Amino acid sequence: MQFTLKDYQNDAVGEVLRNLADARDDFHRRGRPVAFSLTATTGAGKTVMAAAVIESLFYGNDDFDFEVDPGAVLLWFTDDPSLNEQTRFRLMDAAGDRIAHSRLMVVENTFNQEKFEPGKVYFLNSQKLSRNSLLVKGAPDDIQTPLLERTASPDLRIFTMWDTIRNTIEDDQLTLYLILDEAHRGMKAPSSRDRAEKSTIVRRLINGANGVPPVPIVWGISATVERFNTAMAEAEGRLSYPSVVVDPARVQESGLLKDDIRLDFPAEAGTFDLVLLARATRKLKESTQMWREYAEAQDTKADPVAPLLVVQVPNTPTRELLLSAFTTIRDEWPDLPPDAMAHVFGERTPIEVGGTVIPYVSPEKVQDRSHIRVLFAKDAISTGWDCPRAEVLMSFRPAKDETHITQLLGRMVRTPLARRIPGHDQLNSVECVLPHFNRKTATAVAEVLLGQKAEGNDGSGDTGGGEGRRVLFKPVDMNVNTTIAQAIWDAFDALPSQTLPRKAAKPTKRLTALAQALSRDGLRPNARKDAYEELFAVLDGLVARYKQQVEEATSGILEVEGETIAAGVNTKKVKVVGKFSEVADDRAVEAAFKNAARVLSPDIARKYADYIAVPDDDDDGLFDAHLKVAALAQIEGVQAELDREADALAQKWLTKYRVAIKGLSDERRTVYDDIIAMSAKPQHIDILRPKIRTEETEQADGSRVPTKPRHLMSDENGEFPIGSLNHWETKVLESEMGQPGFRAWYRNPGRPSEDSLAIAYKDVKDNWRRMCPDFIFFSGSDDDIKVSIVDPHGFHLRDALPKLRGLANFTEEYGTEFHRIEAVAEMEDKTLRVLDLKIDSVRQAIRDAKDAELLYLSTAATNY
């Protein structure tokens, strides 16, 4: 892979591969066709995950012990040719040389093969299977028509596409995997003749028709897979596996999606279209300047992000509307280059209004054409389209068109750099200006964007997000509070946070990734060489320690022993009639070495074999080296010992270069954060200071949000809005601010991010998650700043006990670095009860508890 998968992507890939392995077995051994789906929110990187799966089918995947499928044939199917083409380029971009151009085949009308070739991905769309397509001319139109009665192909085609599909399925050496992109489409009961044919094509392809058997394995990919899952469950004879579901909260946490969506709308009646368009243009200018400043501060050679303004107009915009829009944008930004505006209207021709010519651009090309700064669009542009640099949406749509707005806005949620900008809420947001909306109608948009309301009935209602996303109506951007002492910020810098553990973590891969990063950044120029020398020394020691076992394992690999049995026809008894032994050949040794690569990692196994190989005149020594490595890997305890040493060395280097790593650019520091997280256990990670913090300033009824002073971030008056706090969280805040020695406070962001204190815990399904305690308080003198965590958290929530246990484990490890670590809950009688997690017996009570409410009512808790 060209890209390092995010942790949730890696987990999803592992689940998909397990499904594919089981499905292959179900089909070839039991004759049962299989279907399952992958569902992930918009912007989660479904194509990147698909690329990793395809690469694994072709080359195997050691992380998940997934074997190569030499007969794998992949048919990528959609109802949109342009989407197929876009996906093809994304697959090449994601996987690089491992999925070469020669493996990705577009099925054109001239395609004419008996079977699909293994090791390739074929892109096909529903139009190519319609009754008038050249690919199926000569095939019967009706499922009841025998194949032998087909008419002659007008172009003397030997094989129709249905022939090719049938022949591929019936070849025992091949496995046809159908990847159905945007899988919800074509699954709905048709309401028109055109839809009927497209729906029939998809279902005929999946379920079989015209003498073509059902596709063996169907993998549906979509943000909304309900229709697909229902259709597969209803398909006769097809086995449905459970869906692979990506948690949207983990997607949001990853930094791939923008955290905040800001909605602007007029607060009074009137026509404000052009006034707000001018405002949207100013926002674009401001965003351009902020990205330029950020790039300069990072001191990298990369060009700054060129943010984009999308102007959404009605389906039939008047010339007057277009002219006034062009003029307003030019007046507000006179320096905008002449070629900076374009459109993606369905007419696909240049627009000429009042002497201004606006060219057409294909949607998939907008992201890379950074000179385009203003894009005019109508509906949702196109399925599968997204443009991470699109940061401002100005919509002329009326309030009744909220679906069109949310669908388009949902395509703009990916972050431009595929990562969160640490501590900068403004650069992690997207703006939406709605001149024809009021608070009530804008709230409807917000509910869709937060997943609280379905977006429509067309099956494309997902707009990303999940826990951690915010929709803001009247936000204010706050900066560092100038009244906060440097000593408090120093204490903030020292706060420990935790990573989210990885399921498929391998210490040797983590060490080699760290070595490569340290070498690339010049922090330890020979890090890779040093890492290999350390690991090879460990392996040398293990060879010496387990000398006898290695010799026995070597003999076992070289000599195959067996028995010959005979069955008596008359006696009906089976008995051993002899034993035999055979000398293994090169292939047996290489198979054992391949297994060793799964234990030690392919990189370590290969390089250690090269290290111990002793060449002579007739041989390069690799046979004996591979044999020794294969034997060593079979010894119990070898992998654990190697992993332990690799983990220790990685931790040693991370500690040694911690300060230097903090001084790197955000992009490079993110690489190290990912490396640190490559562990099966939570790892210590530093918090970064916030730069710009955005908070809501208006409540649902239009009144101003109350504020409190002494927060680390503040507005120009030194105040911080507390509208996100409920009444008893406010009581806790006020109580803490009244304590002797109180100095400052920090409202920990509700989503794990670079500027939040995050704590790892296992949820009720035993999956690792991260929580962010609500408050961090600072007290004491500059010479002795005391830091406390106080977390008001309702006991009625399903995750109450798992989070408390995570907080208890965190306290065990980092408790000495805090003055207090407390969890607070409001009881039915409105009293507040507190658990002091720095007390051993309280932590034990948390671990033993079965019910969170009873825990707070027990003697383990006291009144707050």
mmCIF file with all atom_site columns, C-alpha atoms in Angstrom, residues 378-482:
data_model
loop_
_atom_site.group_PDB
_atom_site.id
_atom_site.type_symbol
_atom_site.label_atom_id
_atom_site.label_alt_id
_atom_site.label_comp_id
_atom_site.label_asym_id
_atom_site.label_entity_id
_atom_site.label_seq_id
_atom_site.pdbx_PDB_ins_code
_atom_site.Cartn_x
_atom_site.Cartn_y
_atom_site.Cartn_z
_atom_site.occupancy
_atom_site.B_iso_or_equiv
_atom_site.pdbx_formal_charge
_atom_site.auth_seq_id
_atom_site.auth_comp_id
_atom_site.auth_asym_id
_atom_site.auth_atom_id
_atom_site.pdbx_PDB_model_num
ATOM 1   C CA . LYS A 1 378 ? -26.572 22.242 -8.859 1.00 0.00 ? 378 LYS A CA 1
ATOM 2   C CA . ASP A 1 379 ? -27.434 19.075 -6.938 1.00 0.00 ? 379 ASP A CA 1
ATOM 3   C CA . ALA A 1 380 ? -24.961 16.710 -5.322 1.00 0.00 ? 380 ALA A CA 1
ATOM 4   C CA . ILE A 1 381 ? -22.599 16.997 -8.327 1.00 0.00 ? 381 ILE A CA 1
ATOM 5   C CA . SER A 1 382 ? -22.141 13.225 -8.794 1.00 0.00 ? 382 SER A CA 1
ATOM 6   C CA . THR A 1 383 ? -22.126 9.989  -6.863 1.00 0.00 ? 383 THR A CA 1
ATOM 7   C CA . GLY A 1 384 ? -18.732 9.242  -5.369 1.00 0.00 ? 384 GLY A CA 1
ATOM 8   C CA . TRP A 1 385 ? -17.480 12.788 -5.932 1.00 0.00 ? 385 TRP A CA 1
ATOM 9   C CA . ASP A 1 386 ? -15.631 14.455 -3.126 1.00 0.00 ? 386 ASP A CA 1
ATOM 10  C CA . CYS A 1 387 ? -13.293 17.407 -2.872 1.00 0.00 ? 387 CYS A CA 1
ATOM 11  C CA . PRO A 1 388 ? -11.390 17.693 0.431  1.00 0.00 ? 388 PRO A CA 1
ATOM 12  C CA . ARG A 1 389 ? -10.273 21.249 -0.315 1.00 0.00 ? 389 ARG A CA 1
ATOM 13  C CA . ALA A 1 390 ? -13.923 22.397 -0.620 1.00 0.00 ? 390 ALA A CA 1
ATOM 14  C CA . GLU A 1 391 ? -14.345 24.400 2.577  1.00 0.00 ? 391 GLU A CA 1
ATOM 15  C CA . VAL A 1 392 ? -17.194 26.849 1.924  1.00 0.00 ? 392 VAL A CA 1
ATOM 16  C CA . LEU A 1 393 ? -20.647 26.077 0.513  1.00 0.00 ? 393 LEU A CA 1
ATOM 17  C CA . MET A 1 394 ? -22.959 28.905 -0.531 1.00 0.00 ? 394 MET A CA 1
ATOM 18  C CA . SER A 1 395 ? -26.405 27.569 -1.456 1.00 0.00 ? 395 SER A CA 1
ATOM 19  C CA . PHE A 1 396 ? -29.103 29.490 -3.289 1.00 0.00 ? 396 PHE A CA 1
ATOM 20  C CA . ARG A 1 397 ? -31.435 26.559 -2.686 1.00 0.00 ? 397 ARG A CA 1
ATOM 21  C CA . PRO A 1 398 ? -34.673 27.254 -0.794 1.00 0.00 ? 398 PRO A CA 1
ATOM 22  C CA . ALA A 1 399 ? -35.318 25.735 2.612  1.00 0.00 ? 399 ALA A CA 1
ATOM 23  C CA . LYS A 1 400 ? -37.397 22.878 1.169  1.00 0.00 ? 400 LYS A CA 1
ATOM 24  C CA . ASP A 1 401 ? -34.279 21.618 -0.641 1.00 0.00 ? 401 ASP A CA 1
ATOM 25  C CA . GLU A 1 402 ? -32.426 20.543 2.498  1.00 0.00 ? 402 GLU A CA 1
ATOM 26  C CA . THR A 1 403 ? -31.765 17.109 0.947  1.00 0.00 ? 403 THR A CA 1
ATOM 27  C CA . HIS A 1 404 ? -29.870 18.643 -1.987 1.00 0.00 ? 404 HIS A CA 1
ATOM 28  C CA . ILE A 1 405 ? -27.832 20.780 0.403  1.00 0.00 ? 405 ILE A CA 1
ATOM 29  C CA . THR A 1 406 ? -26.937 17.985 2.817  1.00 0.00 ? 406 THR A CA 1
ATOM 30  C CA . GLN A 1 407 ? -26.011 15.600 0.023  1.00 0.00 ? 407 GLN A CA 1
ATOM 31  C CA . LEU A 1 408 ? -23.625 18.142 -1.457 1.00 0.00 ? 408 LEU A CA 1
ATOM 32  C CA . LEU A 1 409 ? -22.269 19.194 1.926  1.00 0.00 ? 409 LEU A CA 1
ATOM 33  C CA . GLY A 1 410 ? -21.762 15.535 2.743  1.00 0.00 ? 410 GLY A CA 1
ATOM 34  C CA . ARG A 1 411 ? -19.300 15.323 -0.159 1.00 0.00 ? 411 ARG A CA 1
ATOM 35  C CA . MET A 1 412 ? -17.210 18.161 1.333  1.00 0.00 ? 412 MET A CA 1
ATOM 36  C CA . VAL A 1 413 ? -16.386 16.691 4.737  1.00 0.00 ? 413 VAL A CA 1
ATOM 37  C CA . ARG A 1 414 ? -12.974 15.140 4.050  1.00 0.00 ? 414 ARG A CA 1
ATOM 38  C CA . THR A 1 415 ? -9.977  17.011 5.442  1.00 0.00 ? 415 THR A CA 1
ATOM 39  C CA . PRO A 1 416 ? -7.603  18.435 2.786  1.00 0.00 ? 416 PRO A CA 1
ATOM 40  C CA . LEU A 1 417 ? -4.467  16.814 4.210  1.00 0.00 ? 417 LEU A CA 1
ATOM 41  C CA . ALA A 1 418 ? -6.186  13.576 5.318  1.00 0.00 ? 418 ALA A CA 1
ATOM 42  C CA . ARG A 1 419 ? -5.424  14.540 8.913  1.00 0.00 ? 419 ARG A CA 1
ATOM 43  C CA . ARG A 1 420 ? -6.633  16.936 11.556 1.00 0.00 ? 420 ARG A CA 1
ATOM 44  C CA . ILE A 1 421 ? -4.717  20.210 11.961 1.00 0.00 ? 421 ILE A CA 1
ATOM 45  C CA . PRO A 1 422 ? -3.659  20.035 15.627 1.00 0.00 ? 422 PRO A CA 1
ATOM 46  C CA . GLY A 1 423 ? -5.509  22.481 17.852 1.00 0.00 ? 423 GLY A CA 1
ATOM 47  C CA . HIS A 1 424 ? -6.934  24.557 14.973 1.00 0.00 ? 424 HIS A CA 1
ATOM 48  C CA . ASP A 1 425 ? -10.722 24.207 14.946 1.00 0.00 ? 425 ASP A CA 1
ATOM 49  C CA . GLN A 1 426 ? -11.115 26.694 12.098 1.00 0.00 ? 426 GLN A CA 1
ATOM 50  C CA . LEU A 1 427 ? -8.973  24.706 9.672  1.00 0.00 ? 427 LEU A CA 1
ATOM 51  C CA . ASN A 1 428 ? -10.822 21.560 10.726 1.00 0.00 ? 428 ASN A CA 1
ATOM 52  C CA . SER A 1 429 ? -14.216 22.910 9.670  1.00 0.00 ? 429 SER A CA 1
ATOM 53  C CA . VAL A 1 430 ? -16.439 23.465 6.645  1.00 0.00 ? 430 VAL A CA 1
ATOM 54  C CA . GLU A 1 431 ? -18.717 26.509 6.232  1.00 0.00 ? 431 GLU A CA 1
ATOM 55  C CA . CYS A 1 432 ? -22.260 26.423 4.854  1.00 0.00 ? 432 CYS A CA 1
ATOM 56  C CA . VAL A 1 433 ? -24.017 29.719 4.054  1.00 0.00 ? 433 VAL A CA 1
ATOM 57  C CA . LEU A 1 434 ? -27.811 29.426 3.697  1.00 0.00 ? 434 LEU A CA 1
ATOM 58  C CA . PRO A 1 435 ? -29.507 32.722 2.751  1.00 0.00 ? 435 PRO A CA 1
ATOM 59  C CA . HIS A 1 436 ? -32.994 31.137 2.418  1.00 0.00 ? 436 HIS A CA 1
ATOM 60  C CA . PHE A 1 437 ? -32.938 29.325 5.778  1.00 0.00 ? 437 PHE A CA 1
ATOM 61  C CA . ASN A 1 438 ? -33.803 30.298 9.346  1.00 0.00 ? 438 ASN A CA 1
ATOM 62  C CA . ARG A 1 439 ? -32.847 28.596 12.613 1.00 0.00 ? 439 ARG A CA 1
ATOM 63  C CA . LYS A 1 440 ? -35.667 26.041 12.346 1.00 0.00 ? 440 LYS A CA 1
ATOM 64  C CA . THR A 1 441 ? -34.846 24.943 8.811  1.00 0.00 ? 441 THR A CA 1
ATOM 65  C CA . ALA A 1 442 ? -31.094 25.124 9.447  1.00 0.00 ? 442 ALA A CA 1
ATOM 66  C CA . THR A 1 443 ? -31.619 22.855 12.456 1.00 0.00 ? 443 THR A CA 1
ATOM 67  C CA . ALA A 1 444 ? -33.148 20.272 10.101 1.00 0.00 ? 444 ALA A CA 1
ATOM 68  C CA . VAL A 1 445 ? -29.924 20.351 8.071  1.00 0.00 ? 445 VAL A CA 1
ATOM 69  C CA . ALA A 1 446 ? -27.903 19.995 11.275 1.00 0.00 ? 446 ALA A CA 1
ATOM 70  C CA . GLU A 1 447 ? -29.890 16.920 12.327 1.00 0.00 ? 447 GLU A CA 1
ATOM 71  C CA . VAL A 1 448 ? -29.097 15.208 9.037  1.00 0.00 ? 448 VAL A CA 1
ATOM 72  C CA . LEU A 1 449 ? -25.418 16.081 9.273  1.00 0.00 ? 449 LEU A CA 1
ATOM 73  C CA . LEU A 1 450 ? -25.270 14.691 12.806 1.00 0.00 ? 450 LEU A CA 1
ATOM 74  C CA . GLY A 1 451 ? -27.064 11.502 11.768 1.00 0.00 ? 451 GLY A CA 1
ATOM 75  C CA . GLN A 1 452 ? -30.164 12.304 13.826 1.00 0.00 ? 452 GLN A CA 1
ATOM 76  C CA . LYS A 1 453 ? -32.528 12.286 10.850 1.00 0.00 ? 453 LYS A CA 1
ATOM 77  C CA . ALA A 1 454 ? -32.693 10.322 7.600  1.00 0.00 ? 454 ALA A CA 1
ATOM 78  C CA . GLU A 1 455 ? -31.731 12.353 4.574  1.00 0.00 ? 455 GLU A CA 1
ATOM 79  C CA . GLY A 1 456 ? -34.143 10.924 2.089  1.00 0.00 ? 456 GLY A CA 1
ATOM 80  C CA . ASN A 1 457 ? -35.565 7.739  0.720  1.00 0.00 ? 457 ASN A CA 1
ATOM 81  C CA . ASP A 1 458 ? -33.083 7.116  -2.048 1.00 0.00 ? 458 ASP A CA 1
ATOM 82  C CA . GLY A 1 459 ? -30.640 5.143  0.082  1.00 0.00 ? 459 GLY A CA 1
ATOM 83  C CA . SER A 1 460 ? -27.888 7.741  -0.081 1.00 0.00 ? 460 SER A CA 1
ATOM 84  C CA . GLY A 1 461 ? -28.548 9.442  3.209  1.00 0.00 ? 461 GLY A CA 1
ATOM 85  C CA . ASP A 1 462 ? -25.180 9.176  4.907  1.00 0.00 ? 462 ASP A CA 1
ATOM 86  C CA . THR A 1 463 ? -23.193 12.397 5.252  1.00 0.00 ? 463 THR A CA 1
ATOM 87  C CA . GLY A 1 464 ? -20.396 11.187 7.490  1.00 0.00 ? 464 GLY A CA 1
ATOM 88  C CA . GLY A 1 465 ? -19.764 12.257 11.026 1.00 0.00 ? 465 GLY A CA 1
ATOM 89  C CA . GLY A 1 466 ? -20.577 10.398 14.178 1.00 0.00 ? 466 GLY A CA 1
ATOM 90  C CA . GLU A 1 467 ? -19.678 11.052 17.752 1.00 0.00 ? 467 GLU A CA 1
ATOM 91  C CA . GLY A 1 468 ? -17.311 14.026 17.813 1.00 0.00 ? 468 GLY A CA 1
ATOM 92  C CA . ARG A 1 469 ? -18.765 16.055 14.951 1.00 0.00 ? 469 ARG A CA 1
ATOM 93  C CA . ARG A 1 470 ? -20.357 19.411 15.776 1.00 0.00 ? 470 ARG A CA 1
ATOM 94  C CA . VAL A 1 471 ? -22.741 21.611 13.832 1.00 0.00 ? 471 VAL A CA 1
ATOM 95  C CA . LEU A 1 472 ? -22.370 25.240 14.923 1.00 0.00 ? 472 LEU A CA 1
ATOM 96  C CA . PHE A 1 473 ? -24.823 28.070 14.251 1.00 0.00 ? 473 PHE A CA 1
ATOM 97  C CA . LYS A 1 474 ? -23.134 31.093 15.850 1.00 0.00 ? 474 LYS A CA 1
ATOM 98  C CA . PRO A 1 475 ? -19.542 30.046 16.527 1.00 0.00 ? 475 PRO A CA 1
ATOM 99  C CA . VAL A 1 476 ? -16.776 32.200 17.909 1.00 0.00 ? 476 VAL A CA 1
ATOM 100 C CA . ASP A 1 477 ? -13.081 31.446 17.376 1.00 0.00 ? 477 ASP A CA 1
ATOM 101 C CA . MET A 1 478 ? -11.035 31.817 20.522 1.00 0.00 ? 478 MET A CA 1
ATOM 102 C CA . ASN A 1 479 ? -7.314  32.178 20.965 1.00 0.00 ? 479 ASN A CA 1
ATOM 103 C CA . VAL A 1 480 ? -4.871  31.520 23.775 1.00 0.00 ? 480 VAL A CA 1
ATOM 104 C CA . ASN A 1 481 ? -5.966  33.300 26.951 1.00 0.00 ? 481 ASN A CA 1
ATOM 105 C CA . THR A 1 482 ? -3.263  35.893 27.616 1.00 0.00 ? 482 THR A CA 1
#
